[in-house]
């Protein structure tokens, strides 16, 4: 009788252990899979001296922020104050790095400068009025959205070259391990890269909701599998 009880208790113990092991395994399985999906929040820089002049300025490192631009930079940091991201990135241009500063300080993260996130180079249109951009500076990028990536801004880049440098920097961001990155970049660069890259582009945004200073675009996806537009808010943060 004692032998039967011992065997029964041993069997029960084995079953309990097996159930516990399965439960532990299920918990690990739920936590372990990693899709690699990224959420990228693009932020246009605050108002720069170039913006206030009304002239196109895509030079590197370019002008810094105006007093209004610094106010906008603080305002966008307040929008990002939950700090639910794992990397802060900016272009080589001074105005994006300055716009990132308040967010960097608030969240205790340094800003990483990425080579390819700068503004679309204006070529022969450098220094021309921003109000004439659609017929000049932006004429080729608009063709990129229509599928003609061979179109070149005179004295500057074509669509293939622009997209590659942006894609290369985003790949680098992924390689650094960032899955929820904030990227401080430029109006043209953000809008055209997003509309060229996402599977659900809304081309009307260029006219109905263009990115003002500190406007924001969020996309999700991966460099390998592609991107989807999550949100687009062209309004200034401040």
CSV table of N, CA, C and O in Angstrom, one decimal, residues 175-237:
chain,number,residue,atom,x,y,z
A,175,UNK,N,20.6,48.9,-37.2
A,175,UNK,CA,21.8,48.1,-36.8
A,175,UNK,C,22.3,48.5,-35.4
A,175,UNK,O,23.0,47.7,-34.7
A,176,UNK,N,22.0,49.7,-35.0
A,176,UNK,CA,22.4,50.2,-33.6
A,176,UNK,C,21.4,49.6,-32.6
A,176,UNK,O,21.7,49.8,-31.4
A,177,UNK,N,20.4,48.9,-33.0
A,177,UNK,CA,19.5,48.3,-32.0
A,177,UNK,C,18.2,49.1,-31.7
A,177,UNK,O,17.4,48.7,-30.9
A,178,UNK,N,18.1,50.3,-32.4
A,178,UNK,CA,16.9,51.1,-32.1
A,178,UNK,C,15.7,50.6,-32.8
A,178,UNK,O,15.7,50.3,-34.0
A,179,UNK,N,14.6,50.5,-32.0
A,179,UNK,CA,13.3,50.1,-32.6
A,179,UNK,C,12.3,51.2,-32.4
A,179,UNK,O,11.2,51.1,-33.2
A,180,UNK,N,12.5,52.1,-31.5
A,180,UNK,CA,11.6,53.2,-31.4
A,180,UNK,C,12.4,54.5,-31.4
A,180,UNK,O,12.8,55.0,-30.3
A,181,UNK,N,12.8,55.0,-32.5
A,181,UNK,CA,13.7,56.1,-32.7
A,181,UNK,C,13.0,57.4,-33.0
A,181,UNK,O,11.9,57.4,-33.6
A,182,UNK,N,13.5,58.5,-32.4
A,182,UNK,CA,13.1,59.8,-32.8
A,182,UNK,C,14.1,60.4,-33.8
A,182,UNK,O,15.3,60.4,-33.4
A,183,UNK,N,13.7,60.8,-34.9
A,183,UNK,CA,14.7,61.3,-35.9
A,183,UNK,C,14.4,62.7,-36.3
A,183,UNK,O,13.3,63.1,-36.8
A,184,UNK,N,15.3,63.6,-35.9
A,184,UNK,CA,15.2,65.0,-36.2
A,184,UNK,C,15.8,65.3,-37.6
A,184,UNK,O,17.0,65.1,-37.8
A,185,UNK,N,14.9,65.7,-38.6
A,185,UNK,CA,15.4,65.8,-39.9
A,185,UNK,C,14.8,67.1,-40.5
A,185,UNK,O,14.6,68.1,-39.8
A,186,UNK,N,14.4,67.1,-41.8
A,186,UNK,CA,14.0,68.3,-42.5
A,186,UNK,C,12.7,68.0,-43.3
A,186,UNK,O,12.4,66.9,-43.6
A,187,UNK,N,12.0,69.1,-43.5
A,187,UNK,CA,10.7,69.0,-44.1
A,187,UNK,C,10.6,68.2,-45.4
A,187,UNK,O,9.9,67.2,-45.6
A,188,UNK,N,11.5,68.6,-46.4
A,188,UNK,CA,11.5,67.9,-47.7
A,188,UNK,C,11.9,66.5,-47.5
A,188,UNK,O,11.3,65.6,-48.1
A,189,UNK,N,13.0,66.3,-46.8
A,189,UNK,CA,13.5,64.9,-46.6
A,189,UNK,C,12.5,64.0,-46.0
A,189,UNK,O,12.3,62.9,-46.5
A,190,UNK,N,11.8,64.5,-45.0
A,190,UNK,CA,10.9,63.6,-44.3
A,190,UNK,C,9.7,63.3,-45.2
A,190,UNK,O,9.3,62.2,-45.4
A,191,UNK,N,9.1,64.4,-45.8
A,191,UNK,CA,7.9,64.2,-46.6
A,191,UNK,C,8.1,63.3,-47.8
A,191,UNK,O,7.3,62.4,-48.0
A,192,UNK,N,9.2,63.6,-48.5
A,192,UNK,CA,9.4,62.8,-49.7
A,192,UNK,C,9.9,61.4,-49.5
A,192,UNK,O,9.4,60.4,-50.1
A,193,UNK,N,10.7,61.2,-48.4
A,193,UNK,CA,11.1,59.8,-48.1
A,193,UNK,C,9.9,59.0,-47.7
A,193,UNK,O,9.7,57.9,-48.1
A,194,UNK,N,9.0,59.6,-46.8
A,194,UNK,CA,7.9,58.9,-46.3
A,194,UNK,C,6.9,58.5,-47.5
A,194,UNK,O,6.5,57.4,-47.6
A,195,UNK,N,6.6,59.5,-48.3
A,195,UNK,CA,5.7,59.2,-49.4
A,195,UNK,C,6.2,58.3,-50.5
A,195,UNK,O,5.5,57.5,-51.1
A,196,UNK,N,7.6,58.2,-50.6
A,196,UNK,CA,8.2,57.3,-51.5
A,196,UNK,C,8.3,55.9,-51.0
A,196,UNK,O,8.5,54.9,-51.7
A,197,UNK,N,8.2,55.8,-49.6
A,197,UNK,CA,8.6,54.5,-49.0
A,197,UNK,C,7.4,53.7,-48.4
A,197,UNK,O,7.5,52.5,-48.3
A,198,UNK,N,6.4,54.4,-47.9
A,198,UNK,CA,5.3,53.7,-47.3
A,198,UNK,C,4.4,53.0,-48.3
A,198,UNK,O,4.2,53.4,-49.4
A,199,UNK,N,3.7,52.0,-47.8
A,199,UNK,CA,2.8,51.2,-48.7
A,199,UNK,C,1.4,51.9,-48.8
A,199,UNK,O,0.6,51.5,-49.6
A,200,UNK,N,1.1,52.9,-47.9
A,200,UNK,CA,-0.1,53.6,-47.9
A,200,UNK,C,0.0,55.1,-48.0
A,200,UNK,O,-0.4,55.9,-47.1
A,201,UNK,N,0.7,55.6,-49.0
A,201,UNK,CA,1.0,57.0,-49.1
A,201,UNK,C,-0.3,57.9,-49.3
A,201,UNK,O,-1.2,57.4,-50.0
A,202,UNK,N,-0.3,59.0,-48.7
A,202,UNK,CA,-1.4,60.0,-49.0
A,202,UNK,C,-0.7,61.2,-49.6
A,202,UNK,O,-0.3,62.1,-48.9
A,203,UNK,N,-0.7,61.2,-51.0
A,203,UNK,CA,0.0,62.3,-51.7
A,203,UNK,C,-0.6,63.7,-51.4
A,203,UNK,O,0.0,64.7,-51.6
A,204,UNK,N,-1.9,63.7,-51.0
A,204,UNK,CA,-2.5,65.0,-50.8
A,204,UNK,C,-1.9,65.7,-49.6
A,204,UNK,O,-2.1,67.0,-49.5
A,205,UNK,N,-1.2,65.0,-48.8
A,205,UNK,CA,-0.6,65.7,-47.6
A,205,UNK,C,0.4,66.8,-48.0
A,205,UNK,O,0.6,67.8,-47.2
A,206,UNK,N,1.0,66.7,-49.1
A,206,UNK,CA,2.0,67.7,-49.6
A,206,UNK,C,1.3,69.1,-49.6
A,206,UNK,O,1.9,70.1,-49.4
A,207,UNK,N,0.0,69.1,-50.0
A,207,UNK,CA,-0.7,70.4,-50.1
A,207,UNK,C,-1.6,70.6,-48.9
A,207,UNK,O,-1.7,71.7,-48.5
A,208,UNK,N,-2.3,69.6,-48.4
A,208,UNK,CA,-3.2,69.8,-47.4
A,208,UNK,C,-2.6,69.9,-46.0
A,208,UNK,O,-3.2,70.5,-45.1
A,209,UNK,N,-1.5,69.2,-45.8
A,209,UNK,CA,-0.8,69.2,-44.5
A,209,UNK,C,0.7,69.1,-44.5
A,209,UNK,O,1.3,68.2,-44.0
A,210,UNK,N,1.3,70.1,-45.2
A,210,UNK,CA,2.8,70.0,-45.3
A,210,UNK,C,3.4,70.2,-44.0
A,210,UNK,O,2.8,70.8,-43.1
A,211,UNK,N,4.6,69.7,-43.8
A,211,UNK,CA,5.3,69.8,-42.5
A,211,UNK,C,5.8,71.2,-42.2
A,211,UNK,O,6.7,71.6,-42.9
A,212,UNK,N,5.2,71.8,-41.2
A,212,UNK,CA,5.7,73.0,-40.7
A,212,UNK,C,6.9,72.7,-39.7
A,212,UNK,O,7.1,71.5,-39.4
A,213,UNK,N,7.5,73.7,-39.2
A,213,UNK,CA,8.6,73.5,-38.3
A,213,UNK,C,8.1,72.7,-37.1
A,213,UNK,O,7.1,73.1,-36.5
A,214,UNK,N,8.8,71.6,-36.7
A,214,UNK,CA,8.5,70.6,-35.7
A,214,UNK,C,7.2,69.8,-36.0
A,214,UNK,O,6.6,69.2,-35.1
A,215,UNK,N,6.8,69.8,-37.2
A,215,UNK,CA,5.7,68.8,-37.6
A,215,UNK,C,6.3,67.4,-37.6
A,215,UNK,O,7.5,67.2,-37.6
A,216,UNK,N,5.4,66.4,-37.5
A,216,UNK,CA,5.8,65.1,-37.2
A,216,UNK,C,5.2,64.0,-38.1
A,216,UNK,O,4.0,64.1,-38.4
A,217,UNK,N,6.0,63.0,-38.5
A,217,UNK,CA,5.5,61.9,-39.2
A,217,UNK,C,5.9,60.6,-38.5
A,217,UNK,O,7.1,60.5,-38.2
A,218,UNK,N,5.0,59.7,-38.4
A,218,UNK,CA,5.4,58.4,-37.7
A,218,UNK,C,5.1,57.2,-38.7
A,218,UNK,O,4.1,57.2,-39.4
A,219,UNK,N,6.1,56.4,-38.9
A,219,UNK,CA,6.0,55.2,-39.7
A,219,UNK,C,6.4,54.0,-38.9
A,219,UNK,O,7.1,54.1,-37.9
A,220,UNK,N,5.9,52.8,-39.3
A,220,UNK,CA,6.3,51.5,-38.7
A,220,UNK,C,6.7,50.6,-39.8
A,220,UNK,O,6.2,50.6,-40.9
A,221,UNK,N,7.5,49.6,-39.5
A,221,UNK,CA,8.0,48.6,-40.4
A,221,UNK,C,9.4,48.3,-40.2
A,221,UNK,O,10.0,48.5,-39.1
A,222,UNK,N,10.1,47.8,-41.3
A,222,UNK,CA,11.5,47.5,-41.2
A,222,UNK,C,12.1,47.9,-42.6
A,222,UNK,O,11.4,47.9,-43.6
A,223,UNK,N,13.5,48.1,-42.6
A,223,UNK,CA,14.1,48.4,-43.9
A,223,UNK,C,13.9,47.2,-44.9
A,223,UNK,O,13.8,47.4,-46.1
A,224,UNK,N,13.9,46.0,-44.4
A,224,UNK,CA,13.8,44.8,-45.2
A,224,UNK,C,12.4,44.6,-45.8
A,224,UNK,O,12.2,44.2,-46.9
A,225,UNK,N,11.4,44.8,-44.9
A,225,UNK,CA,10.0,44.5,-45.3
A,225,UNK,C,9.2,45.7,-45.7
A,225,UNK,O,8.1,45.5,-46.3
A,226,UNK,N,9.7,46.9,-45.5
A,226,UNK,CA,9.0,48.1,-46.0
A,226,UNK,C,8.3,48.8,-44.8
A,226,UNK,O,8.3,48.4,-43.6
A,227,UNK,N,7.5,49.8,-45.1
A,227,UNK,CA,7.0,50.8,-44.2
A,227,UNK,C,5.5,51.1,-44.4
A,227,UNK,O,5.0,51.0,-45.5
A,228,UNK,N,4.9,51.4,-43.3
A,228,UNK,CA,3.5,51.9,-43.3
A,228,UNK,C,3.3,53.2,-42.6
A,228,UNK,O,3.9,53.3,-41.5
A,229,UNK,N,2.6,54.1,-43.1
A,229,UNK,CA,2.4,55.4,-42.5
A,229,UNK,C,1.4,55.2,-41.3
A,229,UNK,O,0.3,54.7,-41.5
A,230,UNK,N,1.8,55.7,-40.1
A,230,UNK,CA,1.0,55.6,-38.9
A,230,UNK,C,0.3,56.9,-38.7
A,230,UNK,O,-0.9,56.9,-38.4
A,231,UNK,N,1.0,58.0,-38.8
A,231,UNK,CA,0.4,59.3,-38.5
A,231,UNK,C,1.2,60.4,-39.2
A,231,UNK,O,2.4,60.2,-39.5
A,232,UNK,N,0.5,61.5,-39.5
A,232,UNK,CA,1.2,62.6,-40.2
A,232,UNK,C,0.5,63.9,-39.6
A,232,UNK,O,-0.7,64.1,-39.8
A,233,UNK,N,1.3,64.7,-38.9
A,233,UNK,CA,0.8,65.9,-38.3
A,233,UNK,C,1.8,67.1,-38.7
A,233,UNK,O,2.9,67.2,-38.1
A,234,UNK,N,1.3,67.8,-39.7
A,234,UNK,CA,2.2,68.9,-40.2
A,234,UNK,C,2.3,70.1,-39.3
A,234,UNK,O,3.1,71.0,-39.6
A,235,UNK,N,1.4,70.2,-38.3
A,235,UNK,CA,1.4,71.4,-37.4
A,235,UNK,C,2.6,71.6,-36.5
A,235,UNK,O,3.2,70.6,-36.1
A,236,UNK,N,3.0,72.8,-36.3
A,236,UNK,CA,4.1,73.1,-35.4
A,236,UNK,C,3.8,72.7,-34.0
A,236,UNK,O,2.6,72.8,-33.6
A,237,UNK,N,4.8,72.2,-33.2
A,237,UNK,CA,4.5,71.9,-31.8
A,237,UNK,C,4.4,73.1,-31.0
A,237,UNK,O,3.9,73.0,-29.8
